[in-house]
Every structure is written in structure tokens, then in C-alpha cells.
Amino acid sequence: DAGVIQSPRHEVTEMGQEVTLRCKPISGHDYLFWYRQTMMRGLELLIYFNNNVPIDDSGMPEDRFSAKMPNASFSTLKIQPSEPRDSAVYFCASSPDRGQVNTEAFFGQGTRLTVV
Amino acid sequence: DAKTTQPTSMDCAEGRAANLPCNHSTISGNEYVYWYRQIHSQGPQYIIHGLKNNETNEMASLIITEDRKSSTLILPHATLRDTAVYYCIVRGVMNTGFQKLVFGTGTRLLVSP
């Protein structure tokens, strides 16, 4: 299993441009999470999906951020328009559903976004 | 809204046991203790979790006090590759609703030769 795959690994863009981050979760996993990590705020959960349906997007900072999961093997996080304060490492993670006990989440390698 | 308290940083000599403490004095009866770590420039990695019994796997051991108000993650023979930030997280069971994985600031462990 290749694990959670994120692309691109690095993205540099100019302020005002649209940015799309991509994630392929581990096959068979029911949950998908998007996190953002900065020095100031640490790891923050932005949004998570269950069976491709967004369940909780309360962590999405602004309307400029949107996430979709069109099928079980693909998700995107889009920022439009991007701003310098969006610079961070964005992680995607997935986990299986095994009933009552919360299972471990498997994280991708992250996308380092720099908005200049 | 992190429910845990961890030291900011710790040092350990290579080959020695690393004992990372975590306080979770407000933990409730159906909440588990999870440990993750994040090696520099990588995504967080699951290590171990437990409810009230001590747990051991190929990576580490988890010791939970009888009153469950604190726990210790033990890396029995730390190596340089164990240098990372270690996160202790308290998380409930699914029948109380899906419990989000909320990361605090963690403990930065430095393993030195």
C-alpha cells in the first residue's frame, strides 16, 4: 500500500491565484481529513469527510477555502484567492471505520504551500 | 481545547529508554489515550493507543496510571531516528459521536549520540 498520496509536495504561488491541493487516501478508508500546520497554530483540522460526504468543516478558516471529495479515492482542497497568510503545510489523512473504537489516522507527506 | 499537558521538550541519549509523560487529569471513562509522533518534514505517525491497560507494540509501550489521569510513552531503546515531536491525544469512542483527532503542542524529543 502506497499510503496517503498528496500532490504537489511543494507549491509556490502568487497572492490572488487559485491553489488546488490533491489527496488520494488509502483504499478502503472511510474517513478523510485535511489538516493545516503552521508554526503559530500547530496542526489544525480543517475539514473531514465520511464516505465522501463532508461532515464537519468548522475548521475551514474562510470562504476562500473549499474542499471536495468526488469519489472514494480522491479529494481536493482549494484556496481561491490565495493570500500570504495561507502559507503552511497542508496534510491529508485517512482512516478506516472499525465500529466503536476510533482508529488510527494515516497521514500523507504534506504539501508545503508558499504564497508570495 | 487540548485535553492533555506535555513537557515542551526532552532529551535522551541514544540507546537509552525515552519516557515521555502526559497529563490528562480530566479524561473521562470512555476516552482513550493516543500517541502520535511527527518527524521533521513528515506527516504525523500513529504510535499506540490505550484505554486503561498498559499496551505494547513494536514501536513503544504505553503505561496508563490506575486513575487514568496520566500516562507515559516509553521508547525502550531510543535511536537518532526517534527524534521527533510526540503528541499525546485524548479521544472518545465512536458511540458518543465521531471524535476528531485534536493535536496539542506535543513534546519535542531530541535523541543524541
PDB file of C-alpha atoms in Angstrom:
ATOM      1  CA  ASP A   1       0.000   0.000   0.000  1.00  0.00           C
ATOM      2  CA  ALA A   2       1.476   3.350  -1.032  1.00  0.00           C
ATOM      3  CA  GLY A   3      -0.170   5.162   1.828  1.00  0.00           C
ATOM      4  CA  VAL A   4      -1.880   8.526   1.553  1.00  0.00           C
ATOM      5  CA  ILE A   5      -0.600  10.346  -1.500  1.00  0.00           C
ATOM      6  CA  GLN A   6      -0.602  14.112  -1.719  1.00  0.00           C
ATOM      7  CA  SER A   7       0.325  16.340  -4.611  1.00  0.00           C
ATOM      8  CA  PRO A   8       2.094  18.537  -5.200  1.00  0.00           C
ATOM      9  CA  ARG A   9       4.720  18.244  -2.467  1.00  0.00           C
ATOM     10  CA  HIS A  10       5.623  21.894  -2.840  1.00  0.00           C
ATOM     11  CA  GLU A  11       3.651  24.773  -4.290  1.00  0.00           C
ATOM     12  CA  VAL A  12       4.711  28.370  -4.670  1.00  0.00           C
ATOM     13  CA  THR A  13       2.114  30.779  -5.951  1.00  0.00           C
ATOM     14  CA  GLU A  14       1.418  34.465  -6.105  1.00  0.00           C
ATOM     15  CA  MET A  15      -1.145  36.154  -3.944  1.00  0.00           C
ATOM     16  CA  GLY A  16      -4.549  36.110  -5.558  1.00  0.00           C
ATOM     17  CA  GLN A  17      -4.004  32.925  -7.506  1.00  0.00           C
ATOM     18  CA  GLU A  18      -6.094  29.803  -7.109  1.00  0.00           C
ATOM     19  CA  VAL A  19      -4.386  26.851  -5.476  1.00  0.00           C
ATOM     20  CA  THR A  20      -5.592  23.250  -5.575  1.00  0.00           C
ATOM     21  CA  LEU A  21      -4.132  20.580  -3.333  1.00  0.00           C
ATOM     22  CA  ARG A  22      -4.827  16.939  -4.057  1.00  0.00           C
ATOM     23  CA  CYS A  23      -5.104  13.815  -1.977  1.00  0.00           C
ATOM     24  CA  LYS A  24      -5.528  10.128  -2.650  1.00  0.00           C
ATOM     25  CA  PRO A  25      -6.495   8.287   0.556  1.00  0.00           C
ATOM     26  CA  ILE A  26      -5.658   4.699   1.363  1.00  0.00           C
ATOM     27  CA  SER A  27      -8.010   2.356  -0.463  1.00  0.00           C
ATOM     28  CA  GLY A  28     -10.885   1.191   1.708  1.00  0.00           C
ATOM     29  CA  HIS A  29     -10.624   4.001   4.229  1.00  0.00           C
ATOM     30  CA  ASP A  30     -13.908   5.669   5.083  1.00  0.00           C
ATOM     31  CA  TYR A  31     -12.655   8.895   6.626  1.00  0.00           C
ATOM     32  CA  LEU A  32     -10.580  11.617   5.036  1.00  0.00           C
ATOM     33  CA  PHE A  33      -9.154  14.615   6.855  1.00  0.00           C
ATOM     34  CA  TRP A  34      -7.484  17.838   5.809  1.00  0.00           C
ATOM     35  CA  TYR A  35      -5.121  19.479   8.327  1.00  0.00           C
ATOM     36  CA  ARG A  36      -3.048  22.622   8.184  1.00  0.00           C
ATOM     37  CA  GLN A  37       0.186  23.115  10.113  1.00  0.00           C
ATOM     38  CA  THR A  38       1.890  26.401  10.900  1.00  0.00           C
ATOM     39  CA  MET A  39       4.448  27.396  13.489  1.00  0.00           C
ATOM     40  CA  MET A  40       1.990  29.713  15.188  1.00  0.00           C
ATOM     41  CA  ARG A  41      -1.072  27.481  15.319  1.00  0.00           C
ATOM     42  CA  GLY A  42       0.313  23.966  15.098  1.00  0.00           C
ATOM     43  CA  LEU A  43      -1.787  21.228  13.494  1.00  0.00           C
ATOM     44  CA  GLU A  44      -5.378  22.283  12.845  1.00  0.00           C
ATOM     45  CA  LEU A  45      -8.167  20.136  11.471  1.00  0.00           C
ATOM     46  CA  LEU A  46      -9.846  21.979   8.608  1.00  0.00           C
ATOM     47  CA  ILE A  47     -12.495  19.526   7.425  1.00  0.00           C
ATOM     48  CA  TYR A  48     -13.251  15.835   7.369  1.00  0.00           C
ATOM     49  CA  PHE A  49     -15.310  13.535   5.176  1.00  0.00           C
ATOM     50  CA  ASN A  50     -17.048  10.240   5.888  1.00  0.00           C
ATOM     51  CA  ASN A  51     -17.855   8.116   2.867  1.00  0.00           C
ATOM     52  CA  ASN A  52     -17.177  11.103   0.601  1.00  0.00           C
ATOM     53  CA  VAL A  53     -19.608  13.362   2.469  1.00  0.00           C
ATOM     54  CA  PRO A  54     -18.292  16.444   4.305  1.00  0.00           C
ATOM     55  CA  ILE A  55     -19.184  16.042   7.959  1.00  0.00           C
ATOM     56  CA  ASP A  56     -17.502  18.914   9.761  1.00  0.00           C
ATOM     57  CA  ASP A  57     -15.977  21.941   8.065  1.00  0.00           C
ATOM     58  CA  SER A  58     -15.892  24.127  11.150  1.00  0.00           C
ATOM     59  CA  GLY A  59     -12.121  24.366  10.903  1.00  0.00           C
ATOM     60  CA  MET A  60     -12.124  25.901   7.445  1.00  0.00           C
ATOM     61  CA  PRO A  61     -10.804  29.396   8.078  1.00  0.00           C
ATOM     62  CA  GLU A  62     -12.676  31.366   5.426  1.00  0.00           C
ATOM     63  CA  ASP A  63     -14.921  31.075   2.429  1.00  0.00           C
ATOM     64  CA  ARG A  64     -11.809  31.212   0.306  1.00  0.00           C
ATOM     65  CA  PHE A  65     -11.218  27.608   1.346  1.00  0.00           C
ATOM     66  CA  SER A  66     -13.259  24.771  -0.121  1.00  0.00           C
ATOM     67  CA  ALA A  67     -12.870  21.004  -0.159  1.00  0.00           C
ATOM     68  CA  LYS A  68     -14.451  18.291  -2.233  1.00  0.00           C
ATOM     69  CA  MET A  69     -14.398  14.533  -2.370  1.00  0.00           C
ATOM     70  CA  PRO A  70     -15.979  13.452  -5.662  1.00  0.00           C
ATOM     71  CA  ASN A  71     -15.202   9.783  -5.055  1.00  0.00           C
ATOM     72  CA  ALA A  72     -13.634   7.472  -2.511  1.00  0.00           C
ATOM     73  CA  SER A  73     -10.168   7.761  -3.971  1.00  0.00           C
ATOM     74  CA  PHE A  74      -9.738  11.495  -4.460  1.00  0.00           C
ATOM     75  CA  SER A  75     -10.125  14.761  -2.603  1.00  0.00           C
ATOM     76  CA  THR A  76      -9.140  18.355  -3.255  1.00  0.00           C
ATOM     77  CA  LEU A  77      -8.600  21.386  -1.077  1.00  0.00           C
ATOM     78  CA  LYS A  78      -8.898  24.637  -2.973  1.00  0.00           C
ATOM     79  CA  ILE A  79      -7.929  28.146  -1.924  1.00  0.00           C
ATOM     80  CA  GLN A  80      -9.252  30.963  -4.067  1.00  0.00           C
ATOM     81  CA  PRO A  81      -7.912  33.599  -3.914  1.00  0.00           C
ATOM     82  CA  SER A  82      -4.770  32.668  -2.005  1.00  0.00           C
ATOM     83  CA  GLU A  83      -3.126  35.025   0.477  1.00  0.00           C
ATOM     84  CA  PRO A  84       0.347  35.039   2.073  1.00  0.00           C
ATOM     85  CA  ARG A  85      -1.140  34.012   5.434  1.00  0.00           C
ATOM     86  CA  ASP A  86      -2.284  30.752   3.829  1.00  0.00           C
ATOM     87  CA  SER A  87       1.333  29.660   3.653  1.00  0.00           C
ATOM     88  CA  ALA A  88       1.571  26.427   5.601  1.00  0.00           C
ATOM     89  CA  VAL A  89       1.983  22.690   5.275  1.00  0.00           C
ATOM     90  CA  TYR A  90      -1.306  21.013   4.407  1.00  0.00           C
ATOM     91  CA  PHE A  91      -1.744  17.380   5.367  1.00  0.00           C
ATOM     92  CA  CYS A  92      -4.305  14.907   4.201  1.00  0.00           C
ATOM     93  CA  ALA A  93      -5.049  11.839   6.309  1.00  0.00           C
ATOM     94  CA  SER A  94      -7.369   8.864   6.081  1.00  0.00           C
ATOM     95  CA  SER A  95      -8.626   6.217   8.462  1.00  0.00           C
ATOM     96  CA  PRO A  96     -10.845   3.147   8.282  1.00  0.00           C
ATOM     97  CA  ASP A  97     -14.127   2.748  10.114  1.00  0.00           C
ATOM     98  CA  ARG A  98     -13.957  -0.179  12.514  1.00  0.00           C
ATOM     99  CA  GLY A  99     -17.023   0.495  14.585  1.00  0.00           C
ATOM    100  CA  GLN A 100     -16.886   1.964  18.056  1.00  0.00           C
ATOM    101  CA  VAL A 101     -13.199   2.463  18.550  1.00  0.00           C
ATOM    102  CA  ASN A 102     -11.626   5.375  16.771  1.00  0.00           C
ATOM    103  CA  THR A 103      -8.921   4.002  14.566  1.00  0.00           C
ATOM    104  CA  GLU A 104      -5.562   5.468  13.793  1.00  0.00           C
ATOM    105  CA  ALA A 105      -5.232   8.050  11.061  1.00  0.00           C
ATOM    106  CA  PHE A 106      -2.622   7.692   8.346  1.00  0.00           C
ATOM    107  CA  PHE A 107      -1.106  10.921   7.136  1.00  0.00           C
ATOM    108  CA  GLY A 108       0.361  11.882   3.813  1.00  0.00           C
ATOM    109  CA  GLN A 109       3.685  13.633   3.420  1.00  0.00           C
ATOM    110  CA  GLY A 110       2.009  17.008   3.125  1.00  0.00           C
ATOM    111  CA  THR A 111       2.012  19.872   0.650  1.00  0.00           C
ATOM    112  CA  ARG A 112       4.150  22.863   1.564  1.00  0.00           C
ATOM    113  CA  LEU A 113       2.339  25.923   0.247  1.00  0.00           C
ATOM    114  CA  THR A 114       4.068  29.268  -0.062  1.00  0.00           C
ATOM    115  CA  VAL A 115       2.040  32.264  -1.165  1.00  0.00           C
ATOM    116  CA  VAL A 116       4.168  35.266  -2.108  1.00  0.00           C
TER     117      VAL A 116
ATOM    118  CA  ASP B   1      -9.239  22.661  23.518  1.00  0.00           C
ATOM    119  CA  ALA B   2      -6.427  20.150  24.029  1.00  0.00           C
ATOM    120  CA  LYS B   3      -7.146  17.908  26.987  1.00  0.00           C
ATOM    121  CA  THR B   4      -3.532  16.998  27.660  1.00  0.00           C
ATOM    122  CA  THR B   5      -0.410  18.590  29.107  1.00  0.00           C
ATOM    123  CA  GLN B   6       3.069  17.590  27.979  1.00  0.00           C
ATOM    124  CA  PRO B   7       6.563  18.963  28.596  1.00  0.00           C
ATOM    125  CA  THR B   8       7.757  21.176  25.795  1.00  0.00           C
ATOM    126  CA  SER B   9      10.980  19.299  25.214  1.00  0.00           C
ATOM    127  CA  MET B  10      13.047  16.366  26.424  1.00  0.00           C
ATOM    128  CA  ASP B  11      16.474  14.935  25.742  1.00  0.00           C
ATOM    129  CA  CYS B  12      17.523  11.303  25.624  1.00  0.00           C
ATOM    130  CA  ALA B  13      20.783   9.516  24.945  1.00  0.00           C
ATOM    131  CA  GLU B  14      20.839   7.060  22.086  1.00  0.00           C
ATOM    132  CA  GLY B  15      20.225   3.515  23.285  1.00  0.00           C
ATOM    133  CA  ARG B  16      18.543   4.591  26.484  1.00  0.00           C
ATOM    134  CA  ALA B  17      14.842   4.457  27.225  1.00  0.00           C
ATOM    135  CA  ALA B  18      12.865   7.588  26.473  1.00  0.00           C
ATOM    136  CA  ASN B  19       9.966   8.135  28.869  1.00  0.00           C
ATOM    137  CA  LEU B  20       7.534  10.785  27.692  1.00  0.00           C
ATOM    138  CA  PRO B  21       4.900  11.871  30.235  1.00  0.00           C
ATOM    139  CA  CYS B  22       1.423  13.180  29.577  1.00  0.00           C
ATOM    140  CA  ASN B  23      -1.153  14.554  31.987  1.00  0.00           C
ATOM    141  CA  HIS B  24      -4.842  14.156  31.181  1.00  0.00           C
ATOM    142  CA  SER B  25      -6.495  14.804  34.515  1.00  0.00           C
ATOM    143  CA  THR B  26      -9.931  15.497  33.017  1.00  0.00           C
ATOM    144  CA  ILE B  27     -10.115  12.282  30.994  1.00  0.00           C
ATOM    145  CA  SER B  28     -13.487  10.578  31.153  1.00  0.00           C
ATOM    146  CA  GLY B  29     -14.229   6.873  31.413  1.00  0.00           C
ATOM    147  CA  ASN B  30     -14.761   6.226  27.725  1.00  0.00           C
ATOM    148  CA  GLU B  31     -11.846   8.234  26.408  1.00  0.00           C
ATOM    149  CA  TYR B  32      -8.708   6.638  25.014  1.00  0.00           C
ATOM    150  CA  VAL B  33      -5.158   7.947  25.116  1.00  0.00           C
ATOM    151  CA  TYR B  34      -3.462   8.104  21.712  1.00  0.00           C
ATOM    152  CA  TRP B  35       0.143   8.854  20.867  1.00  0.00           C
ATOM    153  CA  TYR B  36       1.396  10.155  17.543  1.00  0.00           C
ATOM    154  CA  ARG B  37       4.762  11.488  16.526  1.00  0.00           C
ATOM    155  CA  GLN B  38       5.924  13.794  13.788  1.00  0.00           C
ATOM    156  CA  ILE B  39       9.406  13.510  12.423  1.00  0.00           C
ATOM    157  CA  HIS B  40      10.710  16.647  10.777  1.00  0.00           C
ATOM    158  CA  SER B  41       9.161  17.337   7.365  1.00  0.00           C
ATOM    159  CA  GLN B  42       6.862  14.319   7.576  1.00  0.00           C
ATOM    160  CA  GLY B  43       3.227  13.793   8.409  1.00  0.00           C
ATOM    161  CA  PRO B  44       2.234  12.610  11.885  1.00  0.00           C
ATOM    162  CA  GLN B  45       2.586   8.897  12.506  1.00  0.00           C
ATOM    163  CA  TYR B  46       0.410   6.799  14.789  1.00  0.00           C
ATOM    164  CA  ILE B  47       2.331   5.052  17.600  1.00  0.00           C
ATOM    165  CA  ILE B  48      -0.052   3.439  20.067  1.00  0.00           C
ATOM    166  CA  HIS B  49      -3.279   3.900  21.992  1.00  0.00           C
ATOM    167  CA  GLY B  50      -4.888   2.532  25.152  1.00  0.00           C
ATOM    168  CA  LEU B  51      -7.849   2.807  27.492  1.00  0.00           C
ATOM    169  CA  LYS B  52      -6.723   1.662  30.922  1.00  0.00           C
ATOM    170  CA  ASN B  53      -4.463  -1.325  30.491  1.00  0.00           C
ATOM    171  CA  ASN B  54      -0.840  -0.968  29.580  1.00  0.00           C
ATOM    172  CA  GLU B  55      -0.171  -1.553  25.911  1.00  0.00           C
ATOM    173  CA  THR B  56       2.891  -2.570  23.941  1.00  0.00           C
ATOM    174  CA  ASN B  57       3.608  -2.829  20.256  1.00  0.00           C
ATOM    175  CA  GLU B  58       6.675  -2.938  18.061  1.00  0.00           C
ATOM    176  CA  MET B  59       7.226   0.780  18.412  1.00  0.00           C
ATOM    177  CA  ALA B  60       6.590   1.587  22.051  1.00  0.00           C
ATOM    178  CA  SER B  61       4.894   0.847  25.350  1.00  0.00           C
ATOM    179  CA  LEU B  62       2.107   2.867  26.899  1.00  0.00           C
ATOM    180  CA  ILE B  63       1.738   2.950  30.671  1.00  0.00           C
ATOM    181  CA  ILE B  64      -1.509   4.433  31.999  1.00  0.00           C
ATOM    182  CA  THR B  65      -1.877   5.160  35.701  1.00  0.00           C
ATOM    183  CA  GLU B  66      -4.624   3.430  37.614  1.00  0.00           C
ATOM    184  CA  ASP B  67      -6.614   6.650  37.985  1.00  0.00           C
ATOM    185  CA  ARG B  68      -6.023   7.290  34.254  1.00  0.00           C
ATOM    186  CA  LYS B  69      -5.046  10.878  34.904  1.00  0.00           C
ATOM    187  CA  SER B  70      -1.638  10.472  33.362  1.00  0.00           C
ATOM    188  CA  SER B  71       0.324   8.198  31.067  1.00  0.00           C
ATOM    189  CA  THR B  72       3.850   7.586  29.870  1.00  0.00           C
ATOM    190  CA  LEU B  73       5.019   6.613  26.433  1.00  0.00           C
ATOM    191  CA  ILE B  74       8.173   4.521  26.573  1.00  0.00           C
ATOM    192  CA  LEU B  75      10.587   4.068  23.700  1.00  0.00           C
ATOM    193  CA  PRO B  76      12.725   1.272  25.158  1.00  0.00           C
ATOM    194  CA  HIS B  77      15.902   1.867  23.146  1.00  0.00           C
ATOM    195  CA  ALA B  78      15.798   5.296  21.562  1.00  0.00           C
ATOM    196  CA  THR B  79      17.630   5.828  18.293  1.00  0.00           C
ATOM    197  CA  LEU B  80      18.525   9.020  16.465  1.00  0.00           C
ATOM    198  CA  ARG B  81      15.564   8.376  14.159  1.00  0.00           C
ATOM    199  CA  ASP B  82      13.224   8.729  17.133  1.00  0.00           C
ATOM    200  CA  THR B  83      13.954  12.456  17.271  1.00  0.00           C
ATOM    201  CA  ALA B  84      10.514  13.964  16.692  1.00  0.00           C
ATOM    202  CA  VAL B  85       7.600  15.818  18.238  1.00  0.00           C
ATOM    203  CA  TYR B  86       5.428  13.428  20.244  1.00  0.00           C
ATOM    204  CA  TYR B  87       1.736  14.184  20.675  1.00  0.00           C
ATOM    205  CA  CYS B  88      -0.464  12.765  23.417  1.00  0.00           C
ATOM    206  CA  ILE B  89      -4.162  12.961  22.499  1.00  0.00           C
ATOM    207  CA  VAL B  90      -7.315  12.038  24.385  1.00  0.00           C
ATOM    208  CA  ARG B  91     -10.152  10.770  22.252  1.00  0.00           C
ATOM    209  CA  GLY B  92     -13.575   9.285  22.977  1.00  0.00           C
ATOM    210  CA  VAL B  93     -15.288   6.266  21.478  1.00  0.00           C
ATOM    211  CA  MET B  94     -17.412   6.373  18.357  1.00  0.00           C
ATOM    212  CA  ASN B  95     -20.759   5.777  20.024  1.00  0.00           C
ATOM    213  CA  THR B  96     -20.501   9.208  21.557  1.00  0.00           C
ATOM    214  CA  GLY B  97     -20.077  10.671  18.110  1.00  0.00           C
ATOM    215  CA  PHE B  98     -17.028  10.755  15.879  1.00  0.00           C
ATOM    216  CA  GLN B  99     -14.124  12.123  17.851  1.00  0.00           C
ATOM    217  CA  LYS B 100     -11.820  14.406  15.965  1.00  0.00           C
ATOM    218  CA  LEU B 101      -8.087  13.985  16.376  1.00  0.00           C
ATOM    219  CA  VAL B 102      -7.010  17.250  18.027  1.00  0.00           C
ATOM    220  CA  PHE B 103      -3.277  17.870  18.293  1.00  0.00           C
ATOM    221  CA  GLY B 104      -1.739  19.950  21.056  1.00  0.00           C
ATOM    222  CA  THR B 105       1.807  21.282  21.072  1.00  0.00           C
ATOM    223  CA  GLY B 106       3.469  17.972  21.927  1.00  0.00           C
ATOM    224  CA  THR B 107       6.908  17.180  23.344  1.00  0.00           C
ATOM    225  CA  ARG B 108       9.970  17.715  21.201  1.00  0.00           C
ATOM    226  CA  LEU B 109      12.243  14.736  21.865  1.00  0.00           C
ATOM    227  CA  LEU B 110      15.880  15.059  20.911  1.00  0.00           C
ATOM    228  CA  VAL B 111      17.885  11.838  20.860  1.00  0.00           C
ATOM    229  CA  SER B 112      21.614  12.466  20.941  1.00  0.00           C
ATOM    230  CA  PRO B 113      24.569  10.168  20.240  1.00  0.00           C
TER     231      PRO B 113
END
